Amino acid sequence: MIQQVLLLTSAEDLDCTPGFQQKVFHIDQPAEFIEDQAILNLIFSDCKGNDKLHYEVSSPYFKVNNDGSLVALRNITAVGKTLFVHARTPHAEDMAELVIVGGKDIQGSLQDIFKFARTSPVPRQKRSIVVSPILIPENQRQPFPKDVGRVVDNDRPEGSKFRLTGKGVDQEPKGIFRINENTGSVSVTRNLDRETIATYQLFVETIDVNGKTLEGPVPLEVIVIDQNDNRPIFREGPYIGHVMEGSPTGTTVMRMTAFDADDPATDNALLRYNIRQQTPDKPSPNMFYIDPEKGDIVTVVSPALLDRETLENPKYELIIEAQDMAGQDVGLTGTATATIMIDDKNDHSPKFTKKEFQATVEEGAVGVIVNLTVEDKDDPATGAWRAAYTIINGNPGQSFEIHTNPQTNEGMLSVVKPLDYEISAFHTLLIKVENEDPLVPDVSYGPSSTATVHITVLDVNEGPVFYPDPMMVTRQENISVGSVLLTVNATDPDSLQHQTIRYSVYKDPAGWLSINPINGTVDTTAVLDRESPFVHDSVYTALFLAIDSGNPPATGTGTLLITLEDVNDNAPFIYPTVAEVCDDAKNLSVVILGASDKDLHPNTDPFKFEIHKQTVPDKLWKISKINNTHALVSLLQNLNKANYHLPIMVTDSGKPPMTNITDLRIQVCSCKNSKVDCNAAGAPHFSAAAVLLLSLFSLARL
């Protein structure tokens, strides 16, 4: 018998034939071929990535770019009648012919045009070698080898032989086919499996006694004929379908499809489906039907029987059988299990287990005060069962909230804003419950879907409340000790009880304050200092307690914010206080001084810089203003290596102003060969350049 072929073992091989995808092109002779203008695109593939692809053109006037585009190297008007393009990679080579319609034949012979070593045969069709596709059934039995076809060459020279190449011969899988080199008879050496390789692409050529190719190679296709040797397989499981309860008869649930590795063009892979078994078989043994050709599973019972709440089990398992050979008895079979879930729809409304609920809560407390219980016959795993609660009356101040417990479906009623017994000792809420999913049209929420909650508020002793809170005053710093700042005021919210209030200091970080325990008057016990580390952004914070006479006593806390106004009580200071200068420095600038003041404007800059007094002769030092906060100290002449102390007086702009005198220590050092030698042992060694750079950086940030 003769059959069909599969040459390839990968998806790339199945889709790819090595060589040019088009062998012959016709090009109308234009008035002129334009330089670098694409004439046509050639598509070549060696099926392995085209690594090291090289093109050659028979005319010196043309080239082929790496992308396959043919272009002229210059403007030309006549190129001849025919061009040939040769493409070659380490894995394949091929030739394409370009016919110039209207051109004159001025080309040389093809053998003269291409001067390359042949690493693989160039596909050429020779009419003397006659081949026909060979068809071989798979799974043939012994004996082997078997003759399966023949190649004919009527013009074969005397002494020449046939040679067969390709996958299945000299390429893996090797040795499957062979050819009688004298008669051209082709034989197969072992049984074939169509599902492994369906076609083989071989090549036949004739060679001389030295192995040189005379004719060919010519393609020879071997096709493997399918046999029914593969069972249908369900490969995509698990198969789980869902259908809503009450669905109409004929509702599609799911599709079951099997795979058969045999030839899909034959009955060997033509499948038919049926239901072998249904579990459970109640309320009907035939709840479902499967389309024998498509594999669609549909319902066949009335909607009334698809009631999830009355079914013994809302889950059905079907054994599905697929049979090839179009379902004939001789066909092979495969089975799989289909699980079908009867999904719930919201055909039952939730109902409170009782009409009224009671709760108690202490005033001032928050949290859950009662759990409201409901019943629902729908599936607990669905939105048809899950409850959503709403307070529809009795909550104008939004003091209550209700949330659903996801495990129990109960409504958790909570107090979120503390209740006040003195305002109201009782609250009554009306609450309704609904499902997350909407009810089906013929079901509605009834009176059982609402309930009343009665809440009793218990009185507790509440702490006094300061008003206002926080309390704020503004005073100058440095006010005299014993100054009265304010009188605090706290009231007891327990208006139905007659209680007294006493005051005390709770937090006074600097220890500056005291409070009268009876009337709440706050006065100072120390000098207030705006520059204290306990003051932040000119504000000092203290806390006071108000304690009632209840049993047990209740306490309230009040905050006092004292804004301190600045007075000029801090003298400015300079930085840095040490500098260096070379004894032969050409630049006599010594250091840039900056000044800072803990006070606020207008008690700070502009600062006034002066040399207070000098222990060396005059005319040696000079101080010059740079801006409101900085001045430059410089020498008027070079000095010998020594340590100098220069008293710098800086004065702020306060009224009255404050002055500070600081010794600036200046080291005059010997600077030779990039080495700095300062006179004072153990003294800090800073280069004048480094001190100036640091000072300029500080100046730039201001």
mmCIF file of N, CA and C in Angstrom, residues 577-581 642-643 645 665-669 676-688 691:
data_model
loop_
_atom_site.group_PDB
_atom_site.id
_atom_site.type_symbol
_atom_site.label_atom_id
_atom_site.label_comp_id
_atom_site.label_asym_id
_atom_site.label_seq_id
_atom_site.Cartn_x
_atom_site.Cartn_y
_atom_site.Cartn_z
ATOM 1 N N THR A 577 35.024 79.565 66.089
ATOM 2 C CA THR A 577 35.865 80.295 67.046
ATOM 3 C C THR A 577 37.340 79.982 66.855
ATOM 4 N N VAL A 578 37.685 79.196 65.846
ATOM 5 C CA VAL A 578 39.074 78.853 65.546
ATOM 6 C C VAL A 578 39.280 78.993 64.048
ATOM 7 N N ALA A 579 40.440 79.526 63.639
ATOM 8 C CA ALA A 579 40.753 79.661 62.219
ATOM 9 C C ALA A 579 42.246 79.504 62.018
ATOM 10 N N GLU A 580 42.657 79.216 60.786
ATOM 11 C CA GLU A 580 44.052 79.094 60.414
ATOM 12 C C GLU A 580 44.334 79.974 59.219
ATOM 13 N N VAL A 581 45.597 80.431 59.100
ATOM 14 C CA VAL A 581 46.026 81.187 57.929
ATOM 15 C C VAL A 581 47.519 80.940 57.756
ATOM 16 N N ALA A 642 52.418 81.831 64.713
ATOM 17 C CA ALA A 642 52.112 81.952 66.147
ATOM 18 C C ALA A 642 50.610 81.777 66.320
ATOM 19 N N ASN A 643 50.148 81.734 67.573
ATOM 20 C CA ASN A 643 48.722 81.697 67.900
ATOM 21 C C ASN A 643 48.298 83.097 68.347
ATOM 22 N N HIS A 645 44.868 85.580 69.637
ATOM 23 C CA HIS A 645 43.507 85.622 70.171
ATOM 24 C C HIS A 645 42.926 86.994 69.861
ATOM 25 N N ARG A 665 40.331 82.390 68.078
ATOM 26 C CA ARG A 665 41.717 81.943 68.095
ATOM 27 C C ARG A 665 42.168 81.714 66.660
ATOM 28 N N ILE A 666 43.229 82.427 66.275
ATOM 29 C CA ILE A 666 43.738 82.344 64.906
ATOM 30 C C ILE A 666 45.147 81.793 64.971
ATOM 31 N N GLN A 667 45.401 80.712 64.228
ATOM 32 C CA GLN A 667 46.713 80.098 64.169
ATOM 33 C C GLN A 667 47.371 80.492 62.851
ATOM 34 N N VAL A 668 48.493 81.164 62.927
ATOM 35 C CA VAL A 668 49.281 81.489 61.739
ATOM 36 C C VAL A 668 50.300 80.366 61.585
ATOM 37 N N CYS A 669 50.213 79.649 60.469
ATOM 38 C CA CYS A 669 50.965 78.411 60.276
ATOM 39 C C CYS A 669 51.939 78.547 59.111
ATOM 40 N N VAL A 676 51.101 71.759 56.242
ATOM 41 C CA VAL A 676 50.743 72.848 57.155
ATOM 42 C C VAL A 676 51.369 72.556 58.513
ATOM 43 N N ASP A 677 52.178 73.509 59.020
ATOM 44 C CA ASP A 677 52.838 73.343 60.323
ATOM 45 C C ASP A 677 52.419 74.514 61.200
ATOM 46 N N CYS A 678 51.613 74.205 62.218
ATOM 47 C CA CYS A 678 51.115 75.232 63.121
ATOM 48 C C CYS A 678 51.940 75.210 64.405
ATOM 49 N N ASN A 679 52.036 76.343 65.028
ATOM 50 C CA ASN A 679 52.965 76.509 66.145
ATOM 51 C C ASN A 679 52.482 75.822 67.409
ATOM 52 N N ALA A 680 51.175 75.950 67.739
ATOM 53 C CA ALA A 680 50.672 75.486 69.036
ATOM 54 C C ALA A 680 50.535 73.980 69.041
ATOM 55 N N ALA A 681 51.190 73.317 70.010
ATOM 56 C CA ALA A 681 51.087 71.862 70.115
ATOM 57 C C ALA A 681 49.697 71.488 70.596
ATOM 58 N N GLY A 682 49.127 70.451 69.973
ATOM 59 C CA GLY A 682 47.799 69.981 70.409
ATOM 60 C C GLY A 682 46.667 70.851 69.947
ATOM 61 N N ALA A 683 46.963 71.958 69.259
ATOM 62 C CA ALA A 683 45.879 72.832 68.808
ATOM 63 C C ALA A 683 45.210 72.219 67.590
ATOM 64 N N PRO A 684 43.914 72.463 67.384
ATOM 65 C CA PRO A 684 43.221 71.939 66.200
ATOM 66 C C PRO A 684 43.859 72.485 64.945
ATOM 67 N N HIS A 685 44.005 71.675 63.951
ATOM 68 C CA HIS A 685 44.617 72.103 62.700
ATOM 69 C C HIS A 685 43.563 72.100 61.606
ATOM 70 N N PHE A 686 43.061 73.245 61.250
ATOM 71 C CA PHE A 686 42.123 73.426 60.139
ATOM 72 C C PHE A 686 42.794 74.326 59.127
ATOM 73 N N SER A 687 42.750 73.982 57.889
ATOM 74 C CA SER A 687 43.309 74.873 56.876
ATOM 75 C C SER A 687 42.418 76.068 56.731
ATOM 76 N N ALA A 688 43.021 77.191 56.385
ATOM 77 C CA ALA A 688 42.228 78.415 56.177
ATOM 78 C C ALA A 688 41.207 78.200 55.074
ATOM 79 N N VAL A 691 38.212 76.263 56.471
ATOM 80 C CA VAL A 691 37.366 77.098 57.330
ATOM 81 C C VAL A 691 36.540 78.049 56.499
#
